[in-house]
Amino acid sequence: MGPPGAGKGTQAKGLVDRYGWVQLSTGDLFRMHTAKGTEVGVKVKAILARGELVPDEMTVAMVRARLREIPQGTRIVFDGFPRTVAQAEALDRLLAEFDRRVESAILLDVTRDEILARLLKRAADQGRVDDTPEVIGKRFDVYEVQTKPVLDFYEKRGQLRRVNGVGTVEAIATRLAEAAN
Ligand code: AMP
């Protein structure tokens, strides 16, 4: 968990490389659908470009389809999901279908200034359509209003762990691995 630009994708990939866990990034999946021009891709393209959230139902259906492909016994790092309380509730039901459960929700804690600097750098490096200053602002707002309540959801269950998300990629990866184990 964490605001846009907190390093969720980078760190999830790091956990995959280090431990052989599987990353399930809804943002990556949506971008893949968009690039391939699938039915889902056509529906979500404009939503992503505006920095808004894709409807829960479509997101959860996509996650279910991806879960079917992941072998039992493999640890999954969700990245960018759940982003609403409804998604978090759906995730519990979904995982039960696959005889799985949430172990913990890890928040990458990063200051707003640090994030803005990172996102503008990513915009220059990667050219993501949703990394313009305007859309970045929108994504922050969406995070504040729709995703922050998800932190409370896991905090109430005693599953929220906070990790300092400022430092080198390696230092943060080590902190994360400690929090995840
Ligand atoms: P991300 O790469 O995680 O920043 O996601 C990029 C965009 O994909 C978001 O701004 C949303 O438009 C969409 N998206 C990713 N994950 C979700 C989700 N869990 N629920 C709804 N929309 C999502």
Coordinates of C-alpha atoms and ligand atoms in Angstrom, one line a residue:
M1 CA 0.0 0.0 0.0
G2 CA 1.1 3.6 -0.4
P3 CA 0.4 6.7 -2.4
P4 CA 1.2 7.0 -6.1
G5 CA 5.0 7.1 -6.5
A6 CA 5.7 5.5 -3.1
G7 CA 7.7 2.8 -4.8
K8 CA 5.2 0.0 -4.7
G9 CA 6.0 -1.4 -8.1
T10 CA 9.7 -1.2 -7.7
Q11 CA 9.6 -2.8 -4.3
A12 CA 7.2 -5.5 -5.4
K13 CA 9.5 -6.5 -8.2
G14 CA 12.4 -6.6 -5.7
L15 CA 10.5 -9.1 -3.5
V16 CA 9.8 -11.2 -6.6
D17 CA 13.5 -11.2 -7.6
R18 CA 14.7 -11.9 -4.0
Y19 CA 12.2 -14.5 -2.9
G20 CA 10.5 -15.8 -6.0
W21 CA 7.1 -14.4 -4.9
V22 CA 4.6 -13.4 -7.5
Q23 CA 3.7 -9.8 -8.1
L24 CA 0.1 -9.0 -8.9
S25 CA -0.1 -5.4 -10.0
T26 CA -3.5 -4.2 -11.1
G27 CA -1.9 -1.1 -12.7
D28 CA 0.4 -3.3 -14.8
L29 CA -2.4 -5.5 -15.8
F30 CA -4.6 -2.6 -16.9
R31 CA -1.7 -1.1 -18.8
M32 CA -1.2 -4.5 -20.5
H33 CA -4.8 -4.7 -21.5
T34 CA -4.7 -1.1 -22.8
A35 CA -1.5 -1.8 -24.8
K36 CA -3.1 -5.0 -26.3
G37 CA -6.4 -3.3 -27.0
T38 CA -8.5 -6.0 -25.3
E39 CA -12.1 -5.4 -24.3
V40 CA -11.0 -4.4 -20.8
G41 CA -8.3 -2.2 -22.2
V42 CA -10.7 -0.3 -24.4
K43 CA -13.0 0.3 -21.4
V44 CA -10.3 1.5 -19.0
K45 CA -8.0 3.5 -21.2
A46 CA -9.7 6.9 -20.6
I47 CA -10.1 6.1 -16.8
L48 CA -6.4 5.5 -16.5
A49 CA -5.5 8.6 -18.4
R50 CA -7.6 10.7 -16.0
G51 CA -6.1 9.1 -12.9
E52 CA -9.4 7.8 -11.7
L53 CA -10.1 4.3 -10.4
V54 CA -11.5 1.6 -12.6
P55 CA -14.8 0.3 -11.2
D56 CA -14.4 -2.3 -8.4
E57 CA -16.3 -5.0 -10.3
M58 CA -14.0 -4.9 -13.3
T59 CA -10.9 -4.7 -11.2
V60 CA -11.9 -7.7 -9.0
A61 CA -12.8 -9.8 -12.0
M62 CA -9.4 -9.1 -13.5
V63 CA -7.7 -10.1 -10.2
R64 CA -9.7 -13.3 -10.1
A65 CA -8.6 -14.2 -13.6
R66 CA -4.9 -13.6 -12.7
L67 CA -5.2 -15.6 -9.4
R68 CA -6.3 -18.6 -11.4
E69 CA -2.9 -18.6 -13.0
I70 CA -0.8 -18.5 -9.8
P71 CA 0.2 -21.9 -8.4
Q72 CA -0.8 -22.7 -4.8
G73 CA 1.9 -22.2 -2.2
T74 CA 3.3 -19.3 -4.0
R75 CA 3.3 -16.0 -2.0
I76 CA 1.7 -13.1 -3.8
V77 CA 2.6 -9.5 -3.5
F78 CA -0.4 -7.4 -4.4
D79 CA 0.7 -4.0 -5.8
G80 CA -1.9 -1.2 -6.2
F81 CA -4.7 -3.5 -5.0
P82 CA -6.9 -3.2 -3.0
R83 CA -7.5 0.5 -3.5
T84 CA -11.0 0.8 -2.0
V85 CA -12.6 -0.8 1.1
A86 CA -15.0 -2.6 -1.3
Q87 CA -12.0 -4.1 -3.0
A88 CA -10.4 -5.1 0.3
E89 CA -13.7 -6.9 1.3
A90 CA -13.8 -8.5 -2.1
L91 CA -10.2 -9.6 -1.7
D92 CA -11.0 -11.6 1.4
R93 CA -13.8 -13.4 -0.4
L94 CA -11.7 -14.0 -3.4
L95 CA -8.7 -15.3 -1.5
A96 CA -11.0 -17.7 0.4
E97 CA -12.1 -19.1 -3.0
F98 CA -8.4 -19.9 -3.6
D99 CA -7.8 -21.2 -0.1
R100 CA -5.6 -18.2 0.6
R101 CA -5.7 -15.3 3.0
V102 CA -4.2 -11.9 3.6
E103 CA -1.1 -12.1 5.8
S104 CA -0.3 -8.4 6.1
A105 CA -0.8 -5.0 4.4
I106 CA 2.4 -3.1 4.2
L107 CA 2.3 0.7 3.9
L108 CA 5.3 2.3 2.2
D109 CA 5.5 5.6 4.1
V110 CA 6.9 8.5 2.0
T111 CA 6.5 12.2 2.3
R112 CA 4.5 14.1 -0.3
D113 CA 7.5 16.2 -1.5
E114 CA 9.6 13.2 -2.0
I115 CA 6.8 11.6 -4.1
L116 CA 6.3 14.6 -6.3
A117 CA 10.0 14.6 -7.1
R118 CA 10.0 10.9 -7.9
L119 CA 6.8 11.1 -10.1
L120 CA 8.1 13.9 -12.2
K121 CA 11.3 12.0 -12.7
R122 CA 9.4 8.9 -13.7
A123 CA 7.4 11.0 -16.1
A124 CA 10.7 12.1 -17.8
D125 CA 12.1 8.5 -17.8
Q126 CA 9.1 6.4 -18.7
G127 CA 6.5 8.6 -20.2
R128 CA 3.5 7.2 -18.4
V129 CA 0.4 9.0 -19.6
D130 CA -0.8 9.5 -16.1
D131 CA 2.4 11.1 -14.8
T132 CA 1.5 14.7 -15.8
P133 CA 1.3 17.2 -12.9
E134 CA -2.5 17.5 -13.4
V135 CA -3.2 13.7 -13.4
I136 CA -0.7 13.2 -10.5
G137 CA -2.8 15.6 -8.4
K138 CA -5.9 13.7 -9.3
R139 CA -4.3 10.4 -8.3
F140 CA -3.3 11.9 -4.9
D141 CA -6.8 13.0 -4.3
V142 CA -8.2 9.6 -5.2
Y143 CA -5.7 8.0 -2.8
E144 CA -6.6 10.3 0.0
V145 CA -10.4 9.8 -0.4
Q146 CA -10.7 6.2 -1.6
T147 CA -7.6 4.4 -0.6
K148 CA -6.7 5.7 2.8
P149 CA -9.7 4.1 4.4
V150 CA -8.2 0.8 3.3
L151 CA -5.3 1.4 5.7
D152 CA -7.8 1.7 8.6
F153 CA -9.5 -1.5 7.4
Y154 CA -6.2 -3.4 7.8
E155 CA -5.1 -1.5 10.9
K156 CA -8.3 -2.5 12.7
R157 CA -7.5 -6.1 12.0
G158 CA -4.0 -5.7 13.3
Q159 CA -2.5 -6.4 9.8
L160 CA -1.1 -3.0 8.9
R161 CA 2.7 -2.7 8.9
R162 CA 4.4 0.6 8.2
V163 CA 7.7 0.7 6.5
N164 CA 9.8 3.8 6.0
G165 CA 9.8 4.3 2.2
V166 CA 12.6 6.8 2.0
G167 CA 16.2 5.6 1.3
T168 CA 17.9 3.5 -1.3
V169 CA 15.9 0.9 -3.2
E170 CA 18.0 -1.8 -1.4
A171 CA 17.6 -0.4 2.1
I172 CA 13.8 -0.2 1.6
A173 CA 13.7 -3.7 0.2
T174 CA 15.4 -5.0 3.4
R175 CA 13.0 -3.2 5.6
L176 CA 10.1 -4.6 3.6
A177 CA 11.4 -8.1 3.7
E178 CA 11.6 -7.9 7.5
A179 CA 8.0 -6.5 7.7
A180 CA 6.7 -9.2 5.4
N181 CA 8.3 -12.1 7.3
Ligands
AMP1 P1 -0.8 2.1 -10.7 O1 0.2 1.7 -11.7 O2 -1.0 1.2 -9.6 O3 -0.5 3.5 -10.2 O4 -2.2 2.2 -11.5 C1 -2.4 3.0 -12.6 C2 -3.9 3.2 -12.8 O5 -4.6 2.0 -13.0 C3 -4.6 3.9 -11.6 O6 -4.5 5.3 -11.6 C4 -6.1 3.4 -11.9 O7 -6.6 4.2 -13.0 C5 -5.9 2.0 -12.4 N1 -5.9 1.1 -11.3 C6 -4.8 0.3 -10.8 N2 -5.1 -0.4 -9.8 C7 -6.4 -0.2 -9.5 C8 -7.4 -0.7 -8.6 N3 -7.0 -1.5 -7.6 N4 -8.6 -0.2 -8.6 C9 -9.0 0.7 -9.6 N5 -8.2 1.2 -10.5 C10 -6.9 0.8 -10.5

